[in-house]
XYZ file of N, CA and C in Angstrom:
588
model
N 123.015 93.894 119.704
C 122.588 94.251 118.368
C 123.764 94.111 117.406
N 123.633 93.590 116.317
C 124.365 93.670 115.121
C 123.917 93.642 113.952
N 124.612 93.911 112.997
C 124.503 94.418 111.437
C 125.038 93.299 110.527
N 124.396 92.604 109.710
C 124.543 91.362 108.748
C 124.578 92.175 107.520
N 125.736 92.399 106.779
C 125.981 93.283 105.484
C 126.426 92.597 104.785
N 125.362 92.162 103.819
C 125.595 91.512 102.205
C 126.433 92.324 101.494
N 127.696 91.662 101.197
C 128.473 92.158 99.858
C 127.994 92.313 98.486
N 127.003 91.869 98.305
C 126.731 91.858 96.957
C 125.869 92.931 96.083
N 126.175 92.999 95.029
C 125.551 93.807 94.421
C 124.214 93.873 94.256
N 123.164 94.863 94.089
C 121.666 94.522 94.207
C 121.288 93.527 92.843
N 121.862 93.603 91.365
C 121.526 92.944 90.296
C 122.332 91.754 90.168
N 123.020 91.471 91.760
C 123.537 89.634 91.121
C 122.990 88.662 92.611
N 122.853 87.955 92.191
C 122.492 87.088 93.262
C 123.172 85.179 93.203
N 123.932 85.191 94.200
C 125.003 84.052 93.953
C 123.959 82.496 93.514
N 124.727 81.962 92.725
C 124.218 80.737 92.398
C 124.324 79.726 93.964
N 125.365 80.077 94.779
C 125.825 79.228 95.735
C 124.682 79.340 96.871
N 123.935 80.677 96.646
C 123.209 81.091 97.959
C 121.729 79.875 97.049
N 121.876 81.055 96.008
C 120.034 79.843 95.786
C 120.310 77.907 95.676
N 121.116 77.967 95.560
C 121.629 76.439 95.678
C 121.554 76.000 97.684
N 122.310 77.034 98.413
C 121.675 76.476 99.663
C 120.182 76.797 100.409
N 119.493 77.298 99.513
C 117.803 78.065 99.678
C 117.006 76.713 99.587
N 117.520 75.938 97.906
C 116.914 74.983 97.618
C 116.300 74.024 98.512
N 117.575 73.590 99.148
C 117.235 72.731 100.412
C 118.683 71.896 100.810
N 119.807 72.897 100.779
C 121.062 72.167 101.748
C 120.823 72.189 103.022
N 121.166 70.861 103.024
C 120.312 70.802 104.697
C 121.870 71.483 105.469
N 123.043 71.505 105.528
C 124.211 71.535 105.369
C 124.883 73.345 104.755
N 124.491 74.045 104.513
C 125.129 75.096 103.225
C 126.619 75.796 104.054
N 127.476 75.840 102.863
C 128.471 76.326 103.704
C 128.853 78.183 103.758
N 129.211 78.612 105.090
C 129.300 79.999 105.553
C 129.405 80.910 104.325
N 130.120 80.062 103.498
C 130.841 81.170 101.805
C 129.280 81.210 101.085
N 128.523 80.506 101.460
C 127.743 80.648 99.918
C 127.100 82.449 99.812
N 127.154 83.435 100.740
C 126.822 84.469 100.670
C 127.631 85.575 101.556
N 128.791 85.868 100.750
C 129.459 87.042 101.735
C 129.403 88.074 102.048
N 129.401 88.521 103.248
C 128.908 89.345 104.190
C 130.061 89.452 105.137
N 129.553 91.013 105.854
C 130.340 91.020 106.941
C 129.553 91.879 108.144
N 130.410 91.854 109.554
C 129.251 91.542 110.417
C 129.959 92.932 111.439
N 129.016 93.542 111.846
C 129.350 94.768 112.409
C 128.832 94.857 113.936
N 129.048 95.220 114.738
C 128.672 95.372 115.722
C 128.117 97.176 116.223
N 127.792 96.556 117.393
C 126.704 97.924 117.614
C 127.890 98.971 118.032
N 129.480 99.005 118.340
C 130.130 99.705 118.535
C 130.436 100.584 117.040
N 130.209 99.647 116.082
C 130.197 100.849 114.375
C 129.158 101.892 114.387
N 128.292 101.470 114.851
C 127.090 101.889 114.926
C 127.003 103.927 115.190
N 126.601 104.567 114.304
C 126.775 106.279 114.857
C 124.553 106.198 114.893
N 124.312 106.467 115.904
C 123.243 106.890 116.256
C 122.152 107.553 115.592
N 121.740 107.439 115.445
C 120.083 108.547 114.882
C 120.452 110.160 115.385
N 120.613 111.110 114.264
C 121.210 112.287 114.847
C 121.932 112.668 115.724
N 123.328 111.774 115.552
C 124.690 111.944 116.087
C 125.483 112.097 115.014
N 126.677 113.118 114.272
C 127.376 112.863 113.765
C 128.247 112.209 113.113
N 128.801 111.601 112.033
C 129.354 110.681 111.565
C 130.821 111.423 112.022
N 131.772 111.156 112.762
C 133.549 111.474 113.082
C 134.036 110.975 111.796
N 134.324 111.560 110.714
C 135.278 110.989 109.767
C 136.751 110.325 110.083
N 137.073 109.413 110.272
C 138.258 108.739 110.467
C 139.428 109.125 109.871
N 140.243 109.681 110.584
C 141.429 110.110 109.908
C 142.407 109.017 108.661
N 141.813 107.998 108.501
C 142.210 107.015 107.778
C 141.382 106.845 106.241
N 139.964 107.761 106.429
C 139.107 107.380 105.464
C 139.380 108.435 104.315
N 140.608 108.967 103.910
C 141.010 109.781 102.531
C 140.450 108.960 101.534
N 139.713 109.385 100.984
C 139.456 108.826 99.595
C 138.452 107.616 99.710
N 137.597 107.661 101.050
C 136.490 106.477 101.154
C 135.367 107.196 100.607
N 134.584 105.840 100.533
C 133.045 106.957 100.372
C 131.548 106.389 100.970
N 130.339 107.273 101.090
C 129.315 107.027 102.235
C 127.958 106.184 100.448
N 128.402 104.843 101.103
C 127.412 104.296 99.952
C 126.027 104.275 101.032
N 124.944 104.130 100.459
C 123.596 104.619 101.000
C 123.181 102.896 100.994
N 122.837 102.109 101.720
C 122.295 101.203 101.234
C 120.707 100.788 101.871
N 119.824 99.455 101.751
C 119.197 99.016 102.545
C 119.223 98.541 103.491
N 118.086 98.613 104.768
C 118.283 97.321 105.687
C 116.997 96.860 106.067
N 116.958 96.242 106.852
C 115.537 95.190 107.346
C 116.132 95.630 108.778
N 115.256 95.378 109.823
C 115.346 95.351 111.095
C 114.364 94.117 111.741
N 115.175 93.216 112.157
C 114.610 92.009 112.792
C 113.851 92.449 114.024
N 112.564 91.577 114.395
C 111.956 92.115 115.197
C 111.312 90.958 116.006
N 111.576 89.591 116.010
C 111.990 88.704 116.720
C 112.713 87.952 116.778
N 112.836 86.881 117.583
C 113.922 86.086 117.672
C 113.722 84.894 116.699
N 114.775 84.554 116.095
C 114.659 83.507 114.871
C 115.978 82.485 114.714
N 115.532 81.863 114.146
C 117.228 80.787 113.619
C 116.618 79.481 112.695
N 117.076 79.069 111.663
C 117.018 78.431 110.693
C 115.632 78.857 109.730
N 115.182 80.295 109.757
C 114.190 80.377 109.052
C 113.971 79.901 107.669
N 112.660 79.808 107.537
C 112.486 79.205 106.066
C 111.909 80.774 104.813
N 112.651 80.651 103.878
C 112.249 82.212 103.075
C 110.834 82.484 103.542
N 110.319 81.505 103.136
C 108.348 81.955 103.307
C 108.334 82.133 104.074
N 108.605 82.198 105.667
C 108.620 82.664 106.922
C 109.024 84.241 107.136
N 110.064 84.538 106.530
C 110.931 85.248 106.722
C 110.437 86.868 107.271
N 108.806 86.974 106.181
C 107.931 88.429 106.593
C 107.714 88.436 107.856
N 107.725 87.057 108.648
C 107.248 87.344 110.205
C 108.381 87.929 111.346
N 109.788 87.798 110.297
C 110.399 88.139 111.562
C 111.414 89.648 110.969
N 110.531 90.748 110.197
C 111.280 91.972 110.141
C 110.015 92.367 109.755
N 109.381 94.016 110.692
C 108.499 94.698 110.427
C 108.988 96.169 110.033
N 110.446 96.785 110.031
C 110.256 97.738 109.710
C 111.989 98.115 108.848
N 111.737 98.819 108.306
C 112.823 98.808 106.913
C 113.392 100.505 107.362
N 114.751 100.603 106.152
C 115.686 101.925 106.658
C 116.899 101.924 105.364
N 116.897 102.745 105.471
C 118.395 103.008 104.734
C 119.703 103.275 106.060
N 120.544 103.495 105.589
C 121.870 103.153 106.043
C 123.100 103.680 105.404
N 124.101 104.721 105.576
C 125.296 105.457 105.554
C 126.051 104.536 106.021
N 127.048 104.270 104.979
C 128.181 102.851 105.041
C 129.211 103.753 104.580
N 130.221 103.724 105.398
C 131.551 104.053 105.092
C 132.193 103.390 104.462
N 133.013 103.303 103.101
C 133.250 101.778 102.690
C 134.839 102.289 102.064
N 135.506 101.621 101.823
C 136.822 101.617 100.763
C 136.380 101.938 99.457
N 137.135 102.911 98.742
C 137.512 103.288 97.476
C 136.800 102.186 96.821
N 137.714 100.864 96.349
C 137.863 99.942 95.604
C 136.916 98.700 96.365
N 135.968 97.997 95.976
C 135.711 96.714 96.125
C 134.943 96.817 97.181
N 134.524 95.563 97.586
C 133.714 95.479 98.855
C 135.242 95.412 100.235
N 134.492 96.088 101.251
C 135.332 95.785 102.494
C 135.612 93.950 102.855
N 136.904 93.939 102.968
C 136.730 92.529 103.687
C 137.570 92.577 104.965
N 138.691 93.290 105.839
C 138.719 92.926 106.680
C 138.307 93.561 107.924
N 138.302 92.919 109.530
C 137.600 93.311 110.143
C 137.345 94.687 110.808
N 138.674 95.494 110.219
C 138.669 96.907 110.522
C 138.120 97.628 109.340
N 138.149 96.967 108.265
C 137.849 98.052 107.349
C 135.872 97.786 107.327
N 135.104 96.963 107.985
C 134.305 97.114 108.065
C 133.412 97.872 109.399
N 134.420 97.329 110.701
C 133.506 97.430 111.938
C 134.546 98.659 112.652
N 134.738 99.770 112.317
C 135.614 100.387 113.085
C 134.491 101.684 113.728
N 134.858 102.470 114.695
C 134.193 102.762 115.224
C 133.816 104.015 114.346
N 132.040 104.000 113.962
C 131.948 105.443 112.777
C 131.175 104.308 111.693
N 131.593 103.125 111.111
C 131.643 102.353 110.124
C 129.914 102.746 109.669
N 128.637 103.172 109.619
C 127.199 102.866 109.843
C 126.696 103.590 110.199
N 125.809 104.350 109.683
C 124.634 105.540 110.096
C 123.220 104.934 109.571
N 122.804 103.992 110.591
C 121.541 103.593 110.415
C 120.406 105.075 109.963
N 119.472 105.124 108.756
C 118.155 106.101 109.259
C 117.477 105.931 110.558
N 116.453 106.638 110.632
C 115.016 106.377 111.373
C 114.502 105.258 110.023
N 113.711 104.513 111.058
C 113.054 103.190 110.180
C 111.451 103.702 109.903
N 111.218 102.993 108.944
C 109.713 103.304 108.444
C 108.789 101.701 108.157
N 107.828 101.733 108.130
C 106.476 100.093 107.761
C 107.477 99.572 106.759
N 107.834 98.228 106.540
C 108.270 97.774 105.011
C 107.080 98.026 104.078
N 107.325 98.712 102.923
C 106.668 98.523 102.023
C 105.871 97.483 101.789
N 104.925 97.774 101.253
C 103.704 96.599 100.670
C 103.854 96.158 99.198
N 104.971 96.499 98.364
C 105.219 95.967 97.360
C 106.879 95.445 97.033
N 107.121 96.014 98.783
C 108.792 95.345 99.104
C 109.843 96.490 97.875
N 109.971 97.230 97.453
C 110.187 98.109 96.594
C 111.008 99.380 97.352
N 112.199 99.387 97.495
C 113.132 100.498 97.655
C 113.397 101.129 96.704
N 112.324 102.850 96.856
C 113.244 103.928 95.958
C 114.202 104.916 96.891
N 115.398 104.922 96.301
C 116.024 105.649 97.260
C 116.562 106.634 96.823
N 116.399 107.644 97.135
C 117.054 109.354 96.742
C 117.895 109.550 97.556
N 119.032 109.931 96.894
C 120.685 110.457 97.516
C 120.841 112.048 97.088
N 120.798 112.649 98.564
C 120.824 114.333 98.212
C 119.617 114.925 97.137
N 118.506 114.271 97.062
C 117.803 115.143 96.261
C 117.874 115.028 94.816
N 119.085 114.299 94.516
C 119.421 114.284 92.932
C 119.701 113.004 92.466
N 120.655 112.152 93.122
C 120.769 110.546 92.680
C 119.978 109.411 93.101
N 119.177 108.763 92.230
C 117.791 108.006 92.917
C 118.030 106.535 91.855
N 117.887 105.234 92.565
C 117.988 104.152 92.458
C 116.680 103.399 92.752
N 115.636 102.524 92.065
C 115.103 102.063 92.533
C 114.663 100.573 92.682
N 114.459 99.542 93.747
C 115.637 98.151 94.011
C 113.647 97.433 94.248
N 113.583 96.806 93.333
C 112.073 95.493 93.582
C 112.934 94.933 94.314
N 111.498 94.092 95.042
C 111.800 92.974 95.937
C 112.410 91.464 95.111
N 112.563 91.470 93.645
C 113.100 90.543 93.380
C 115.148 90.862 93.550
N 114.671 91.865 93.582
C 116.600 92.403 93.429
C 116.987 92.593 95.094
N 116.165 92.852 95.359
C 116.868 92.882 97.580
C 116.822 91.670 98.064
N 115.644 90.697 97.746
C 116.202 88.926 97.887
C 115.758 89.454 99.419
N 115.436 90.007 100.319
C 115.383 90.389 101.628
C 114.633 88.622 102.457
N 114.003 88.018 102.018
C 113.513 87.198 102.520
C 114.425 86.447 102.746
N 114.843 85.488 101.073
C 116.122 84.851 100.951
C 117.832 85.450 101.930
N 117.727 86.421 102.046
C 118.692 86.808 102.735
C 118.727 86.725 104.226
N 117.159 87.174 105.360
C 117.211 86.754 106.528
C 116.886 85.281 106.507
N 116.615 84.331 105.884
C 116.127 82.811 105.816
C 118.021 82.311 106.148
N 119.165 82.635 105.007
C 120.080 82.408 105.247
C 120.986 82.857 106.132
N 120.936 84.423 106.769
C 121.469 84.656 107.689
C 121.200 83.784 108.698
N 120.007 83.579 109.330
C 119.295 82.520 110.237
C 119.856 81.410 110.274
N 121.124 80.928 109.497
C 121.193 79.649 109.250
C 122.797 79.691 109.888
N 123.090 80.577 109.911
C 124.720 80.719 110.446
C 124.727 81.224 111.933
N 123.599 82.118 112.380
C 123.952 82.630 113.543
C 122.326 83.415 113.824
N 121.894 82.902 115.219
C 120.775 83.830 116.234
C 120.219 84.689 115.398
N 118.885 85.342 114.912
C 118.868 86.749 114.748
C 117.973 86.810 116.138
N 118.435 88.366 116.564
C 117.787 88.790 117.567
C 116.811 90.050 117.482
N 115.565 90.467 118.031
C 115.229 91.268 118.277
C 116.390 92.775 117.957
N 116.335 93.362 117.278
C 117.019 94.688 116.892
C 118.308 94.757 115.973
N 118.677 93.122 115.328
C 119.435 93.186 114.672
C 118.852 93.794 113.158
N 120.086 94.153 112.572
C 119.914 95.111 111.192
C 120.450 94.124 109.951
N 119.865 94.004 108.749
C 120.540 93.194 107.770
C 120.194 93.872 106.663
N 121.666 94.312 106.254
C 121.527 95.030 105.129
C 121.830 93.900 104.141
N 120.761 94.156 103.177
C 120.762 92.721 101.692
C 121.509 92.968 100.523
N 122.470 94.040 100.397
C 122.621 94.362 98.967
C 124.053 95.647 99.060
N 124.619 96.056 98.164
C 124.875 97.277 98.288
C 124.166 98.013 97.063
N 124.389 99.183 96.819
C 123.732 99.728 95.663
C 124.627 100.746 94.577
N 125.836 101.000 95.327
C 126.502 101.492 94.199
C 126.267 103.065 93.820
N 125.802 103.477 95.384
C 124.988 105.036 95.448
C 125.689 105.795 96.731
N 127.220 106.433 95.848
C 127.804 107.170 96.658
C 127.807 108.490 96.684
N 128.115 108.907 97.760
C 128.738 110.622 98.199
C 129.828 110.509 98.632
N 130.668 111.171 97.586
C 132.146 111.191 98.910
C 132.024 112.474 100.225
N 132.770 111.333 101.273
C 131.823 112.029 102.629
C 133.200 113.370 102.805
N 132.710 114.773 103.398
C 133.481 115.852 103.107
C 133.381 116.556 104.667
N 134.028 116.498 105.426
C 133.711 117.687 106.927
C 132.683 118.558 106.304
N 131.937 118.982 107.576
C 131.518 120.122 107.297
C 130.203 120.063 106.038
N 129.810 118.990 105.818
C 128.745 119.071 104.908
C 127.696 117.935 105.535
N 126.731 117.796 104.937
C 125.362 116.849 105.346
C 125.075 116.055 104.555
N 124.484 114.837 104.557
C 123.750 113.387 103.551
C 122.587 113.443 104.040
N 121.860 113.360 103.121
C 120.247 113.128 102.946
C 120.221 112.350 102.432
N 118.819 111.129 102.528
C 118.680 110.140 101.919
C 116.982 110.069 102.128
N 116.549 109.917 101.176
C 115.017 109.487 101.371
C 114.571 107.705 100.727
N 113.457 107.383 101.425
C 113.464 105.748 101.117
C 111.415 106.215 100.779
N 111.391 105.216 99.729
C 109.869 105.990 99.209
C 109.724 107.178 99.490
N 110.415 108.192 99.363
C 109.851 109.495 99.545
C 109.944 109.888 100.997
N 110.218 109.145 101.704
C 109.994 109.633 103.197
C 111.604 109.684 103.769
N 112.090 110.782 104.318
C 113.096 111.544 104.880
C 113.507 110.698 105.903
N 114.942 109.799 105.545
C 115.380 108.990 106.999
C 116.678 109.088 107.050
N 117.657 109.722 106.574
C 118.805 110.001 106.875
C 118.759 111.551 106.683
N 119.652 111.804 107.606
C 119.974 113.428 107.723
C 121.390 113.668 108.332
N 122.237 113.236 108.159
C 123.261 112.726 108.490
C 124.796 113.968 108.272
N 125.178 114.344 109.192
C 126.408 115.791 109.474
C 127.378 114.763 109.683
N 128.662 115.224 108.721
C 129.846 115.225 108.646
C 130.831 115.837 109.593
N 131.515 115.186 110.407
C 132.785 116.080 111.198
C 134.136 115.820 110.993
């Protein structure tokens, strides 16, 4: 299992990516950056997040994901609904400043607090509530989720249980010992997430 995490912001979407959508038969690895996590980042469904003695001053951005649910490679966007049936939010440990780029500051062990997953929406539409009070809400033209597993597919396998988060959102908590993250996705309760 692994985690395909779009750098990008939910309101931009690279000219380079819809340029290799079009039809590069060819597109090169840069046109959409991301970084790639493995199931060792991974903190469990009601297991604790270990705060990293390194993470002073990081913070827990909330984002989306898709969960692949067969096996795929070079998908085409219009395809793309057949191969993810169920959707989640996600507790990302991230750096202060900027998107993460190297391979520790993304995949270290702790890096990811997948939710419990729920049906994808029928209008593709992430509202997401942070603690009850900070709420963001992301159309399917702004998560690109199709466009995004069509191109992941194009660099590397997706498998049965891989996770692809499409976006970040810019919806933090700074993470604190001793306290809890909640996150709801349409209204329905999928992170519950304890600090140590």
């Amino acid at each position: 299992m692994k985690i395909i995490a779009v750098e990008r912001a939910f309101d931009q979407w690279p000219e380079e990516a819809r340029v290799a959508l079009a039809g590069d038969a060819s597109p090169s690895p840069g046109c959409l950056h991301a970084s790639l996590l493995t199931d060792s980042a991974v903190v469990r469904c009601g297991t604790p997040l270990f705060l990293p003695d390194f993470a002073e001053g990081w913070r827990l951005e909330i984002v989306p994901l898709v969960v692949i649910s067969r096996l795929g490679k070079w998908i085409e966007p219009r395809f793309a609904p057949r191969y993810y049936n169920e959707v989640s939010l996600a507790a990302r440990l991230v750096p202060p400043v900027g998107a993460p780029s190297g391979a520790f500051e993304t995949n270290f062990d702790g890096a990811v607090a997948p939710g419990r997953v729920i049906a994808v929406p029928a209008d593709g539409t992430f509202t997401i509530c942070l603690d009850g009070k900070d709420e963001i809400s992301l159309s399917a033209e702004m998560l690109h989720v199709d466009d995004t597993v069509a191109l992941s597919s194009r660099f590397m396998m997706l498998k049965t249980g891989d996770m692809i988060v499409p976006c970040r959102t810019q919806l933090y908590v700074a993470p604190v010992v001793g306290t809890r993250v909640s996150a709801t996705l349409n209204g329905v309760p999928v992170i519950d997430l304890k600090i140590r």
